[in-house]
mmCIF file of C-alpha atoms in Angstrom:
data_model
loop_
_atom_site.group_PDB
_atom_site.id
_atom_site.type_symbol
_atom_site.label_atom_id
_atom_site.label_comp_id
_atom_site.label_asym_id
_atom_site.label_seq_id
_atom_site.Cartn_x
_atom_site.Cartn_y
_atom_site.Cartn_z
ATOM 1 C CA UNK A 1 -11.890 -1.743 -9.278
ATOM 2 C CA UNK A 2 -15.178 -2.517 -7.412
ATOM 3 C CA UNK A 3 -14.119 -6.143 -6.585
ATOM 4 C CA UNK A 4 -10.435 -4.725 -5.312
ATOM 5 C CA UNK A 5 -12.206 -2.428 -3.323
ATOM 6 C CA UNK A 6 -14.578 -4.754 -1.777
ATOM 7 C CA UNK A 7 -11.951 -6.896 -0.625
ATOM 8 C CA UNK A 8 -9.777 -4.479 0.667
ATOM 9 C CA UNK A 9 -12.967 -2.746 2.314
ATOM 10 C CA UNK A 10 -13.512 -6.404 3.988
ATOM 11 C CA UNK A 11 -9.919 -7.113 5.529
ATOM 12 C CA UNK A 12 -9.152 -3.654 6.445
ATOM 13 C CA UNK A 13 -13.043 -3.536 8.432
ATOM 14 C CA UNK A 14 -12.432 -6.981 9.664
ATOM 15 C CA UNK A 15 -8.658 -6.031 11.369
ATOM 16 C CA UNK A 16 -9.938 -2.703 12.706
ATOM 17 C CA UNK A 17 -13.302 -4.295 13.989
ATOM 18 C CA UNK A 18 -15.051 -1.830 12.000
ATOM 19 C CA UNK A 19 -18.054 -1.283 9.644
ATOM 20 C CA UNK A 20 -19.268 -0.001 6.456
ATOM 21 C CA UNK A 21 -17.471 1.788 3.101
ATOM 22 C CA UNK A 22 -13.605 3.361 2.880
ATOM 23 C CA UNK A 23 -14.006 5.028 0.065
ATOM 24 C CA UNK A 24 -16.723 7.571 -0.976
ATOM 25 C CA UNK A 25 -18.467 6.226 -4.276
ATOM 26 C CA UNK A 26 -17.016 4.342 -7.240
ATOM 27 C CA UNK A 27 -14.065 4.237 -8.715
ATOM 28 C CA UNK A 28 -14.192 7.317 -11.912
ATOM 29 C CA UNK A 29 -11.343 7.658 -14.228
ATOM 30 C CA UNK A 30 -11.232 11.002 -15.672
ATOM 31 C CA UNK A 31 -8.989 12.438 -18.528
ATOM 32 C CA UNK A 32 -7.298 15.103 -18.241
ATOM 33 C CA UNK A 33 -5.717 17.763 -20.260
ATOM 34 C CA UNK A 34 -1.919 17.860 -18.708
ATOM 35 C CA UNK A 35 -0.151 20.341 -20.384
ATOM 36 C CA UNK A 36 -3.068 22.387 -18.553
ATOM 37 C CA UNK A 37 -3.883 20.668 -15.162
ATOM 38 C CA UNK A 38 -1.748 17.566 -14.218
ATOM 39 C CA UNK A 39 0.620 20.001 -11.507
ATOM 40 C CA UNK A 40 -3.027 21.337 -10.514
ATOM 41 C CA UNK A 41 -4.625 18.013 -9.742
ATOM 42 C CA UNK A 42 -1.752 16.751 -8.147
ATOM 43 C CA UNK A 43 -1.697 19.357 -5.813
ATOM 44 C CA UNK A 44 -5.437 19.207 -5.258
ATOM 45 C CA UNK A 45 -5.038 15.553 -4.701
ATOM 46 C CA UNK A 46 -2.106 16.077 -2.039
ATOM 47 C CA UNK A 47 -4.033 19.081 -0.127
ATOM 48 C CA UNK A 48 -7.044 16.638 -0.038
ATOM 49 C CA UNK A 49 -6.180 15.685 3.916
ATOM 50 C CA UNK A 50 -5.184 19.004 4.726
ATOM 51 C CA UNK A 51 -9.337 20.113 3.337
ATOM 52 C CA UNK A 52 -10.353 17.701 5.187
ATOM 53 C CA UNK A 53 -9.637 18.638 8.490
ATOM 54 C CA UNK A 54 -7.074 14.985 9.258
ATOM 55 C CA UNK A 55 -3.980 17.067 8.895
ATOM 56 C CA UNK A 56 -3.034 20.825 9.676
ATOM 57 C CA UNK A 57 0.338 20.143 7.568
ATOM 58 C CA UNK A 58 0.296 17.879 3.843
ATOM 59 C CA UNK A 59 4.357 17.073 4.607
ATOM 60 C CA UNK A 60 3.303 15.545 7.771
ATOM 61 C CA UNK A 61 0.200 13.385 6.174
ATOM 62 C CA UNK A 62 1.925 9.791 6.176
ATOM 63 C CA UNK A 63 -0.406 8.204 3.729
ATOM 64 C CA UNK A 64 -0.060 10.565 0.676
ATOM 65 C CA UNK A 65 2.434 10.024 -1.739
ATOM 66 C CA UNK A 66 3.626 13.610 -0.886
ATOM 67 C CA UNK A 67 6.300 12.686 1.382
ATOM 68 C CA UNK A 68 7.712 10.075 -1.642
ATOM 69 C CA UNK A 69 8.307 13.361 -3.641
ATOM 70 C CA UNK A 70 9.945 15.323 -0.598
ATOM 71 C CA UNK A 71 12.228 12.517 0.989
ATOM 72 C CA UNK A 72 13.668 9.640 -1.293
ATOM 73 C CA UNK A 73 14.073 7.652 1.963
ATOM 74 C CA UNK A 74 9.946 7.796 1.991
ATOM 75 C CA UNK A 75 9.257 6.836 -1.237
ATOM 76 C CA UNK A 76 7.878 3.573 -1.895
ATOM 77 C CA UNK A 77 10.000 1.550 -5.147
ATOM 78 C CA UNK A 78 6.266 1.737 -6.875
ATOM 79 C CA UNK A 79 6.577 5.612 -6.686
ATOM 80 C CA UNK A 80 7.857 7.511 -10.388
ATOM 81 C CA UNK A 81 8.249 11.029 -8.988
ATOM 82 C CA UNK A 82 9.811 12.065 -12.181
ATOM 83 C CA UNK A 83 7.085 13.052 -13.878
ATOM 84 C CA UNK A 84 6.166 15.673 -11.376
ATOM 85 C CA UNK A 85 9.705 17.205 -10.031
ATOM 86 C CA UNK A 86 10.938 17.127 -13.907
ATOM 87 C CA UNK A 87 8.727 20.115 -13.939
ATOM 88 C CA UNK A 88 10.278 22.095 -11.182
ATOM 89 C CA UNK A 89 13.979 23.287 -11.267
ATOM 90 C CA UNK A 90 14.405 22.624 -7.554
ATOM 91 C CA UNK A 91 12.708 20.580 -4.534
ATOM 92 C CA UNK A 92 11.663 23.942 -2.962
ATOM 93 C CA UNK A 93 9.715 25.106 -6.113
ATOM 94 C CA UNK A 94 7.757 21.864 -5.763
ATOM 95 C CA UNK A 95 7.330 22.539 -2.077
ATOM 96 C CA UNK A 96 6.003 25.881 -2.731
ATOM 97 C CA UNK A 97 3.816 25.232 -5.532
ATOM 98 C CA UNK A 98 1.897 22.122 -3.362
ATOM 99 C CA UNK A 99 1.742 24.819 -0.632
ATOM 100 C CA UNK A 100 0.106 27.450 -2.419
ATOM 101 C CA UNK A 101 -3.875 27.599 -2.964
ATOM 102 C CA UNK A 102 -5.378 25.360 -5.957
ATOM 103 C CA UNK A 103 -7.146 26.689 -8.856
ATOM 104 C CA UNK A 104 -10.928 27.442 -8.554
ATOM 105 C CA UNK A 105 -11.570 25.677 -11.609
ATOM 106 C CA UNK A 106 -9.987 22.444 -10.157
ATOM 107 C CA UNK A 107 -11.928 23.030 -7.179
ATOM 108 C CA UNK A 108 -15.449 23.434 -8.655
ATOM 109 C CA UNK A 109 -14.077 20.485 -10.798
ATOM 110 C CA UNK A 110 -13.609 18.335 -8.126
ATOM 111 C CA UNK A 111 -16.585 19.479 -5.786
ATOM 112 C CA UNK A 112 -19.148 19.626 -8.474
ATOM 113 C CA UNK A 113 -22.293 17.316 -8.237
ATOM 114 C CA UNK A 114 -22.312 16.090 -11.262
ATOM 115 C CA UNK A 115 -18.201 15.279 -12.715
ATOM 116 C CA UNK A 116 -17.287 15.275 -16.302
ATOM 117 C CA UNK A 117 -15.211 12.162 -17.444
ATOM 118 C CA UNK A 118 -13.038 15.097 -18.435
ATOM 119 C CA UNK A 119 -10.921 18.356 -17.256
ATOM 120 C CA UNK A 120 -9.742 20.264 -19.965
ATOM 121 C CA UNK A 121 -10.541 23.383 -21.826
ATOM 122 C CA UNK A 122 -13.296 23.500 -24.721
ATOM 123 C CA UNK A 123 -9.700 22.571 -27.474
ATOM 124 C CA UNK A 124 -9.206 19.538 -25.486
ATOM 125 C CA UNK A 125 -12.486 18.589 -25.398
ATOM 126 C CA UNK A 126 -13.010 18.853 -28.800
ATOM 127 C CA UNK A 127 -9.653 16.593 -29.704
ATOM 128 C CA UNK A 128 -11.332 14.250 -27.330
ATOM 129 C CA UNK A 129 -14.623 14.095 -29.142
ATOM 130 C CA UNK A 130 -12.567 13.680 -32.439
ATOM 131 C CA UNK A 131 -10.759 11.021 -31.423
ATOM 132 C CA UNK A 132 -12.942 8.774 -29.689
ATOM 133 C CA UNK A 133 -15.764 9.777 -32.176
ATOM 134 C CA UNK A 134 -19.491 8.806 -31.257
ATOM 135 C CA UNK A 135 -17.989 6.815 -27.987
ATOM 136 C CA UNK A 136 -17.000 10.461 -26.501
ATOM 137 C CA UNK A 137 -19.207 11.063 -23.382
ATOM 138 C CA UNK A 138 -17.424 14.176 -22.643
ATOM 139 C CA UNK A 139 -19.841 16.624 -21.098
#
């Protein structure tokens, strides 16, 4: 991940006549407990612009995969939006749901310092630990 981001960091600085880093700190994989929080990080990931102050409106944010799930004519081949709308029973509910304010715990998740290599409650945590045994660096 570090070498594809240097490179892309380089050609995308060099056509833009620009300097210095795209993306804020490394690359961190983190698991997470989706029966509990995969519609909650999604939705934190696609009101990331909108937090940021580069959008007043996610639908209208043209680099988030947001508008793949909304319009079919948007969405890139690479895009599996299945996983996500299978959830909801209509293209509105999904709408709505991205719309509405994210989860405090995903927030603090998200914002904290220091960020756990993983989001789930203490259960999932715990069937980490099992599995992976001494290699778990869970907390």
């Amino acid at each position: 991940m570090r070498h594809l981001d240097g490179i892309y960091t380089q050609r995308f600085n060099r056509s833009h006549r620009r300097d210095g880093p795209l993306l804020r700190g490394r690359y961190k994989a983190i698991l997470i407990d989706a029966e509990e929080y995969f519609l909650s990080v999604v939705r934190y990931i696609h009101q990331n612009p909108v937090q940021a102050g580069v959008v007043s409106d996610m639908d209208r944010y043209r680099w988030s995969s947001h508008r793949g799930y909304l319009y079919k004519s948007e969405r890139p081949e690479w895009l599996n939006t299945d996983s996500v709308l299978s959830r909801f029973r209509r293209l509105r509910e999904y709408q709505e749901f991205m719309h509405s304010e994210s989860e405090k715990e995903v927030v603090d998740f998200y914002k904290g310092a220091y960020q756990r290599p993983v989001l789930g409650d203490s259960g999932f945590i715990e069937w980490v630990k099992e599995k992976l045994g001494e290699r778990a660096r869970v907390e």
